[in-house]
Short mmCIF file of C-alpha atoms in Angstrom, two decimals:
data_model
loop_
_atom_site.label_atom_id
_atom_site.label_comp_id
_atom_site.label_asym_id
_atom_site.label_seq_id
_atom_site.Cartn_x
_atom_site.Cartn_y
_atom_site.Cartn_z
CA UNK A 1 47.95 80.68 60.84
CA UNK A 2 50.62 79.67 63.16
CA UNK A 3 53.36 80.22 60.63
CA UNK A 4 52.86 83.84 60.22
CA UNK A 5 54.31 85.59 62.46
CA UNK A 6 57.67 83.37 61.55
CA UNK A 7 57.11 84.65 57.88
CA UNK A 8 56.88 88.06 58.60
CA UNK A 9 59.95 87.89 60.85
CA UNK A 10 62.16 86.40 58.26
CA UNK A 11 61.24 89.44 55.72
CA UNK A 12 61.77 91.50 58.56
CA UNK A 13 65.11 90.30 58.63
CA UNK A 14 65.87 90.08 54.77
CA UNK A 15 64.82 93.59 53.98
CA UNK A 16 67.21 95.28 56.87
CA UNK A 17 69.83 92.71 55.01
CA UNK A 18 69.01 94.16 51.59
CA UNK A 19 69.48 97.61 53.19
CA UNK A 20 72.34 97.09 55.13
CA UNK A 21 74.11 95.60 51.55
CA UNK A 22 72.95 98.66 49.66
CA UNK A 23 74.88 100.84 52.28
CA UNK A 24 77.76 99.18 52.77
CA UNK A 25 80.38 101.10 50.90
CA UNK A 26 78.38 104.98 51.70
CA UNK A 27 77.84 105.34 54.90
CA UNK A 28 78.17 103.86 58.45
CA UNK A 29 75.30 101.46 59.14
CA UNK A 30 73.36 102.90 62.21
CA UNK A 31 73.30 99.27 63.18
CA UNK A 32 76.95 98.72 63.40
CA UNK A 33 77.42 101.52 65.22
CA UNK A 34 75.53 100.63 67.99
CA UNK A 35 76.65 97.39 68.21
CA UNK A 36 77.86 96.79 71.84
CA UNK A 37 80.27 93.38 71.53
CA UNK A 38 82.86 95.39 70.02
CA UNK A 39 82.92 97.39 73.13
CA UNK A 40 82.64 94.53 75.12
CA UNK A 41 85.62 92.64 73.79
CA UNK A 42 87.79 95.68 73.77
CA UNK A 43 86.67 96.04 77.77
CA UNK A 44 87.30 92.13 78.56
CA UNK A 45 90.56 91.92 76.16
CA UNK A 46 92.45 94.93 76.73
CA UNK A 47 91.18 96.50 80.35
CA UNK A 48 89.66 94.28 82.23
CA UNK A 49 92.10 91.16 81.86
CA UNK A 50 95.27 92.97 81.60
CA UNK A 51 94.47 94.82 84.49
CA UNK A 52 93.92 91.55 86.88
CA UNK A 53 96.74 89.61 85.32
CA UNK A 54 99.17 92.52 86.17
CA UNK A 55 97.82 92.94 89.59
CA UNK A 56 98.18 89.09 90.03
CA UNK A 57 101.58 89.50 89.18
CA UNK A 58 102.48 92.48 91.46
CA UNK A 59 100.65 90.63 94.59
CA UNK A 60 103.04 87.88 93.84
CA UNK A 61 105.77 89.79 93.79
CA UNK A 62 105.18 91.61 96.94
CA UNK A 63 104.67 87.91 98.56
CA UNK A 64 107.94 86.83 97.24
CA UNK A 65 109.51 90.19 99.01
CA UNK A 66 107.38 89.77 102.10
CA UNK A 67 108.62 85.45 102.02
CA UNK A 68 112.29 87.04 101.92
CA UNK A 69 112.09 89.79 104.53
CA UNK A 70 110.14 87.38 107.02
CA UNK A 71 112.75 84.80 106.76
CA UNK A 72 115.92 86.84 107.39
CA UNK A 73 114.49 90.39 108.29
CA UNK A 74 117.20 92.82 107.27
CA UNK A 75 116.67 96.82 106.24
CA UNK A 76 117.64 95.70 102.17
CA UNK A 77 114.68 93.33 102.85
CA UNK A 78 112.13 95.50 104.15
CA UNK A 79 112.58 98.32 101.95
CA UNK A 80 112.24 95.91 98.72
CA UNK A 81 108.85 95.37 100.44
CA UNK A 82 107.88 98.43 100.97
CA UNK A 83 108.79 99.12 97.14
CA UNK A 84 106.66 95.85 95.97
CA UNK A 85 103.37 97.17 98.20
CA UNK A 86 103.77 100.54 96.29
CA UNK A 87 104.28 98.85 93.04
CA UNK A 88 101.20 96.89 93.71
CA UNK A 89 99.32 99.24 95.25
CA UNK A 90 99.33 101.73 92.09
CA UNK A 91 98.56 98.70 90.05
CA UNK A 92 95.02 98.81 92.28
CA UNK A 93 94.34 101.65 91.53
CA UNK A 94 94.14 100.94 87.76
CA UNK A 95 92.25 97.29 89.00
CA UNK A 96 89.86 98.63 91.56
CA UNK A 97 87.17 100.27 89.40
CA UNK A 98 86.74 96.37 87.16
CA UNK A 99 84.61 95.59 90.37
CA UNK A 100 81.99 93.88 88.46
CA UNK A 101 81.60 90.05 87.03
CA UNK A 102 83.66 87.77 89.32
CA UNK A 103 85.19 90.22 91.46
CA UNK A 104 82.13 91.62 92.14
CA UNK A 105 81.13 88.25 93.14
CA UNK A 106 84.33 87.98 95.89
CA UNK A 107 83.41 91.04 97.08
CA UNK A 108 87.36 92.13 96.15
CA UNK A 109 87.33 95.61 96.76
CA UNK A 110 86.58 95.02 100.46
CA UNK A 111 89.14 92.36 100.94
CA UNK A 112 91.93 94.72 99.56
CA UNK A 113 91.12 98.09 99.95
CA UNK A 114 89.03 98.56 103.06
CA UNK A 115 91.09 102.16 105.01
CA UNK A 116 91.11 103.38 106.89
CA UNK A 117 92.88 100.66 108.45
CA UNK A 118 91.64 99.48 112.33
CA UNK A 119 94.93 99.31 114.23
CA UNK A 120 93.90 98.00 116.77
CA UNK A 121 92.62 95.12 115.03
CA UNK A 122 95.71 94.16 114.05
CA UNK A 123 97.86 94.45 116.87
CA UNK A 124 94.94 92.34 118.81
CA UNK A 125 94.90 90.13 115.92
CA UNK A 126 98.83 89.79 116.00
CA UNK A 127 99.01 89.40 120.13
CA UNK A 128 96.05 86.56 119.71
CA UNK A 129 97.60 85.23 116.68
CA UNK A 130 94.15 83.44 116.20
CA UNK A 131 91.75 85.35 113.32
CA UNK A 132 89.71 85.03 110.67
CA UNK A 133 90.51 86.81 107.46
CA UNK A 134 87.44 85.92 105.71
CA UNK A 135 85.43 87.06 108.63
CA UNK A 136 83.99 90.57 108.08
CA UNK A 137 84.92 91.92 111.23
CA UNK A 138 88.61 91.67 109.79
CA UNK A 139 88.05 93.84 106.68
CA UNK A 140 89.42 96.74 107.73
CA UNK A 141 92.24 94.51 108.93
CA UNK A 142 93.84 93.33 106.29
CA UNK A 143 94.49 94.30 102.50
CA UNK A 144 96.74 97.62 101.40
CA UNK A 145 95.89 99.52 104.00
CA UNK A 146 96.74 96.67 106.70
CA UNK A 147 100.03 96.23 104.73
CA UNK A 148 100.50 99.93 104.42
CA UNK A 149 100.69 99.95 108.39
CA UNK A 150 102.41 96.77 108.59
CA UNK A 151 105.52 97.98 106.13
CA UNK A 152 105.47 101.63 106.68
CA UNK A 153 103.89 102.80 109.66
CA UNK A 154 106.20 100.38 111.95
CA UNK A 155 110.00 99.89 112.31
CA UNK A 156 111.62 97.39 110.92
CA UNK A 157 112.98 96.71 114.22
CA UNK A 158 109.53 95.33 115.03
CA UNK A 159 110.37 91.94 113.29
CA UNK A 160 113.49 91.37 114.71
CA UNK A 161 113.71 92.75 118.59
CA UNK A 162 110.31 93.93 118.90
CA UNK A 163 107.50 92.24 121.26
CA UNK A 164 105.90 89.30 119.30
CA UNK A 165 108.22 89.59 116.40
CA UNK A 166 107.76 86.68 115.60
CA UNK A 167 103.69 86.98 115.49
CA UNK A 168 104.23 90.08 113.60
CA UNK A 169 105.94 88.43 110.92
CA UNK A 170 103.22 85.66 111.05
CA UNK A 171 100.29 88.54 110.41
CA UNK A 172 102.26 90.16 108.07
CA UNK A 173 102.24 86.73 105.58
CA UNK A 174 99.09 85.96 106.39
CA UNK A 175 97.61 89.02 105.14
CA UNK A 176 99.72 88.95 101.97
CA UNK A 177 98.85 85.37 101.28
CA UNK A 178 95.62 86.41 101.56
CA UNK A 179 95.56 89.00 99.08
CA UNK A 180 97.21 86.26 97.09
CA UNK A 181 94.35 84.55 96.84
CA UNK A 182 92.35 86.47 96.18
CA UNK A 183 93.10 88.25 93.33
CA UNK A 184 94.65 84.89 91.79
CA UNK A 185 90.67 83.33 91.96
CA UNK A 186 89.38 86.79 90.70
CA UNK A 187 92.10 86.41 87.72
CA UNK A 188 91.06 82.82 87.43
CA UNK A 189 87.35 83.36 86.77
CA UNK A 190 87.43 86.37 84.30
CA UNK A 191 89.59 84.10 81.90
CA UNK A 192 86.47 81.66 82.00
CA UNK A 193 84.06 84.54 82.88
CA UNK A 194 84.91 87.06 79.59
CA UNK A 195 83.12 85.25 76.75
CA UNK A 196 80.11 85.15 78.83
CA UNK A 197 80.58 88.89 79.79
CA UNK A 198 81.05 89.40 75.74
CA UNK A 199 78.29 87.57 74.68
CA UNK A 200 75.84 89.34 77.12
CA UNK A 201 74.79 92.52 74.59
CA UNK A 202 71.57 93.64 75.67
CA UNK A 203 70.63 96.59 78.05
CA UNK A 204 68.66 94.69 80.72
CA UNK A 205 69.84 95.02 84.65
CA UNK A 206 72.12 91.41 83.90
CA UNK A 207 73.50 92.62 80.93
CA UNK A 208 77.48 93.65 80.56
CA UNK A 209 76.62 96.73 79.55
CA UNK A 210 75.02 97.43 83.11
CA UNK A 211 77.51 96.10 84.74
CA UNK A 212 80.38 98.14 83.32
CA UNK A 213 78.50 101.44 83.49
CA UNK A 214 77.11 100.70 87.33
CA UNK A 215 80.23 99.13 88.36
CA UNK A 216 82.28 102.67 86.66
CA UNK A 217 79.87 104.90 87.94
CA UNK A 218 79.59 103.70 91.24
CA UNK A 219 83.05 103.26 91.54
CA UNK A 220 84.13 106.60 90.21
CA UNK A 221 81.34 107.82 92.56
CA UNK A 222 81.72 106.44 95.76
CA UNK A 223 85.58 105.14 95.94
CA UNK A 224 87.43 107.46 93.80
CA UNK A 225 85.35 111.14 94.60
CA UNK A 226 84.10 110.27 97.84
CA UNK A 227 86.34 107.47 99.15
CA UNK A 228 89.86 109.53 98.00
CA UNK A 229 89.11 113.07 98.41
CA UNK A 230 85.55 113.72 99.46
CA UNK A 231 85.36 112.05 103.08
CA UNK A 232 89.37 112.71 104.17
CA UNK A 233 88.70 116.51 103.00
CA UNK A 234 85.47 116.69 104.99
CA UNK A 235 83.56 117.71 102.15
CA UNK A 236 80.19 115.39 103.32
CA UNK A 237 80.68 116.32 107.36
CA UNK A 238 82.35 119.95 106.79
CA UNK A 239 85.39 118.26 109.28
CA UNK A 240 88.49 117.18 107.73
CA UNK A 241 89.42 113.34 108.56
CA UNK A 242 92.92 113.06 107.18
CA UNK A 243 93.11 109.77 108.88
CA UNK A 244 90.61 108.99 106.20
CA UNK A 245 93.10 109.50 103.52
CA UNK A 246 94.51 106.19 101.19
CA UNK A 247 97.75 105.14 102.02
CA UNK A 248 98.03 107.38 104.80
CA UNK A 249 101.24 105.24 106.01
CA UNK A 250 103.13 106.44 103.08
CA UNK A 251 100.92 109.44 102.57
CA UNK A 252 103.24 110.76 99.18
CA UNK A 253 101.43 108.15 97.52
CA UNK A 254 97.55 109.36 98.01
CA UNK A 255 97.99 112.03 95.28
CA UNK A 256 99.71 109.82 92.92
CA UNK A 257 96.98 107.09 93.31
CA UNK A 258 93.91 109.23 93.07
CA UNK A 259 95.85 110.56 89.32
CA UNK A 260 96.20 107.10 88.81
CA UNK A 261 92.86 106.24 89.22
CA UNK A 262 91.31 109.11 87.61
CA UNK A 263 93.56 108.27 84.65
CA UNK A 264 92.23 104.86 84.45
CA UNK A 265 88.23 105.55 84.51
CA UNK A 266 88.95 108.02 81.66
CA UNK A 267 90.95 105.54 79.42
CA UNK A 268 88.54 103.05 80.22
CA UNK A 269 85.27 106.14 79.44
CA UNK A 270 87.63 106.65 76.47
CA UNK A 271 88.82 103.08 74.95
CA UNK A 272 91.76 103.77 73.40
CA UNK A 273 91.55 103.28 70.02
CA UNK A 274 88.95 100.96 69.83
CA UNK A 275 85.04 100.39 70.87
CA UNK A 276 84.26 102.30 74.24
CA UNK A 277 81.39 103.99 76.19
CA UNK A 278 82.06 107.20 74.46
CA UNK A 279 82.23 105.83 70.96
CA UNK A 280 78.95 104.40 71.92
CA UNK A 281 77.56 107.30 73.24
CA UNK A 282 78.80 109.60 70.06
CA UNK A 283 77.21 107.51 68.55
CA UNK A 284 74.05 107.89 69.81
CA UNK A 285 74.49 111.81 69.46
CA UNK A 286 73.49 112.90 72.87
CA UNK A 287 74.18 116.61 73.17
CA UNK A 288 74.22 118.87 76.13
CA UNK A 289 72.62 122.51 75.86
CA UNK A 290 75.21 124.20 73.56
CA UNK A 291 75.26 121.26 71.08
CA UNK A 292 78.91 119.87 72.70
CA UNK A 293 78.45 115.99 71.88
CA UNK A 294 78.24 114.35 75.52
CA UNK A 295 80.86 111.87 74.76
CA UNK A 296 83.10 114.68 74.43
CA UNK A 297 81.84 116.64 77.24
CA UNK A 298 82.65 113.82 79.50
CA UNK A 299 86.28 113.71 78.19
CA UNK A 300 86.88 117.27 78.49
CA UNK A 301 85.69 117.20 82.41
CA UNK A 302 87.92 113.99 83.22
CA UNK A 303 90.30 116.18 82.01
CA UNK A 304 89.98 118.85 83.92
CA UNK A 305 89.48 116.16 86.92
CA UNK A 306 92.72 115.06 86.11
CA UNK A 307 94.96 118.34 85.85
CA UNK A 308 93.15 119.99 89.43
CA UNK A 309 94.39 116.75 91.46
CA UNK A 310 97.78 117.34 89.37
CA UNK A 311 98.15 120.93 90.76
CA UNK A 312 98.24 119.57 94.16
CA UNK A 313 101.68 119.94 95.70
CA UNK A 314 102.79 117.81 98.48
CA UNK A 315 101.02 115.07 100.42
CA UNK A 316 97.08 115.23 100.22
CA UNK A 317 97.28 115.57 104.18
CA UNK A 318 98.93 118.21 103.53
CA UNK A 319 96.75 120.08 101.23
CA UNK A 320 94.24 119.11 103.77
CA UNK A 321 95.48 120.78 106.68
CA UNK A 322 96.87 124.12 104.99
CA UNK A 323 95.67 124.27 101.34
CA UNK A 324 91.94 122.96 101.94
CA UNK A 325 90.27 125.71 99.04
CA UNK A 326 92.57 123.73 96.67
CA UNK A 327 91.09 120.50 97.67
CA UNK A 328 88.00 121.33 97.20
CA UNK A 329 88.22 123.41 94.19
CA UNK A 330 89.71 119.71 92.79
CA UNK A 331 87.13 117.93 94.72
CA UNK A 332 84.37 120.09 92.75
CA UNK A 333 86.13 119.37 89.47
CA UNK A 334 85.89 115.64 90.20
CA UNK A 335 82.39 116.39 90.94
CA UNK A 336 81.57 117.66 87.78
CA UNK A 337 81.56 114.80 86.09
CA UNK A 338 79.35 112.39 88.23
CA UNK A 339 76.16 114.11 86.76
CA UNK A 340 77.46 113.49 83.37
CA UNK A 341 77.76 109.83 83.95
CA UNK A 342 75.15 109.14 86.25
CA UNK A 343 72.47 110.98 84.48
CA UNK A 344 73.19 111.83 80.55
CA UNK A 345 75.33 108.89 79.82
CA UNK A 346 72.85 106.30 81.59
CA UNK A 347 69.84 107.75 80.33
CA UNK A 348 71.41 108.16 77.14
CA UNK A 349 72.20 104.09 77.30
CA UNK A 350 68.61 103.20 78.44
CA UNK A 351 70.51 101.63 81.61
CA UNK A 352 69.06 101.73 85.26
CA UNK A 353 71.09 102.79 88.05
CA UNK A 354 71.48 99.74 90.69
CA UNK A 355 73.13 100.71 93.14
CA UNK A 356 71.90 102.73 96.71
CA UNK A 357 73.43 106.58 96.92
CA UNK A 358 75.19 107.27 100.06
CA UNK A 359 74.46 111.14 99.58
CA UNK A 360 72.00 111.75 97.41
CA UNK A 361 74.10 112.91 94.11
#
């Protein structure tokens, strides 16, 4: 009697075998199509990877131009830093929303990209010249927005003739080599991490599908609308906080990386020409109200995300303090889209939201 259930499995399996042969040939198998490992190998091989082996690289590089300036500070020097931190910064931008697996793990995000940046934390931290990088009192102490003040909200007379050059130039490697190491580790494990992140197929809370859709959403979310626009424009508090804005040290950048960063959730959404969350969902055939597939409706929004943070002209600090309507009229546009994520594409993938909201959205 035991031996049933094992008999009636292996039918099971030959007759969707027989059926899958007789359609090969005709017609897409509706099993193929929702297979999720392609997906997941075009995520591990050609996002997720690439995008931490390039921002390895660029940390490095802004190291080696930090090593250079701190041991003969000239002006040549410290602008070639300030170049590598906006080379690398950008790079984060197209790294930041991977937050999932082993970065996840290393908490990265808040090593790296906690702003806005506590000054006085670092000018204690550089008059002590005794602290604790790991410690998460010195979050908002260290990482881009630490470097941002470090490189372009001081003079580079501050390293030569300035009080406690010398201490300055002692934080200033310290929080570089700690980025370093960071990012190196996080690049380390996803090489050992992404067959186990391929492998995982199902839908449950562990899988990689869950990951990837919580870590996008909640990145896109929380870091990206809220983090980059939403709290600096005042959109939560009705109070503008343009000390709240990204990169606000070298504030022409904050447009440029929000594009940036909106560009990358939408190729990643998209997939290039291979496997991706909207093949998937297409798949699936989710439509919204006038019969517009979802997985199309999602593009078309990130779009439109896209082209209303384009339109912007100047600084974002700017646009904060005299062109606010535009703001948020691109704020709203970002908007748009976290709905379509949160709630058609999740249900539509039978995947459970994980994460706490902030506001309620």
């Amino acid at each position: 009697m035991k031996k049933w259930p094992l008999f009636l499995g292996l039918m099971l399996v030959v007759m969707l075998a027989a059926i899958s042969c007789n359609k090969e040939g005709n017609e897409p198998a509706p099993i193929a199509q929702l297979d999720r490992k392609p997906m997941l190998e075009n995520y591990a091989n050609n996002f997720i990877a690439p995008a931490y082996a390039k921002m390895t690289t660029d940390v490095e590089a802004l190291e080696s131009a930090v090593s250079a300036f701190v041991a003969t500070p000239d002006q040549t020097k410290f602008i070639a830093a300030q170049q590598a931190l906006a080379t690398a910064y950008l790079q984060w931008q197209k790294t930041d929303l991977y937050e999932f697996g082993p970065a996840e793990g290393a908490q990265l995000r808040s090593y790296m990209n906690t702003y806005p940046v506590t000054v006085s934390k670092v000018t204690d931290n550089i008059s002590s010249g005794t602290y604790d990088l790991e410690s998460f009192g010195n979050r908002d102490a260290q990482g881009f927005p630490a470097m941002d003040y470090l490189l372009n909200g001081t003079d580079m007379s501050m390293y030569t003739t300035g009080a406690n050059a010398a201490g300055r130039k002692a934080y200033l490697s310290a929080v570089v080599a700690k980025m370093a190491e960071k990012i190196k580790a996080v690049n380390t494990d996803w090489s050992t991490y992404k067959s186990t992140f391929i492998e995982s197929t199902g839908t449950d809370v562990n899988s990689s599908l869950s990951q990837v859709v919580n870590g996008c959403v909640l990145y896109y979310e929380r870091y990206l609308r809220g983090g980059k626009i939403g709290i600096p424009a005042g959109v939560m508090s009705g109070t503008p906080s343009v000390g709240h804005v990204e990169s606000f040290y070298s504030p022409e950048n904050s447009i440029p990386f929000a594009v940036a960063a909106l560009n990358e959730v939408k190729n990643f959404y998209t997939g290039g020409t291979a496997a991706s969350m909207q093949t998937y969902l297409a798949a699936i055939g989710t439509k919204d109200d006038n019969g517009m597939l979802m997985a199309d409706l999602i593009q078309q929004e990130m779009t439109e995300a896209i082209n209303s943070m384009k339109g912007l002209n100047g600084t974002l600090i700017d646009n904060i303090n005299n062109n606010r309507t535009s703001v948020l009229q691109a704020y709203d546009e970002i908007q748009d889209v976290v709905p379509l994520l949160k709630v058609d594409m999740v249900s539509a993938f039978s995947i459970s939201i994980t994460y706490t909201d902030n506001d309620g959205d």
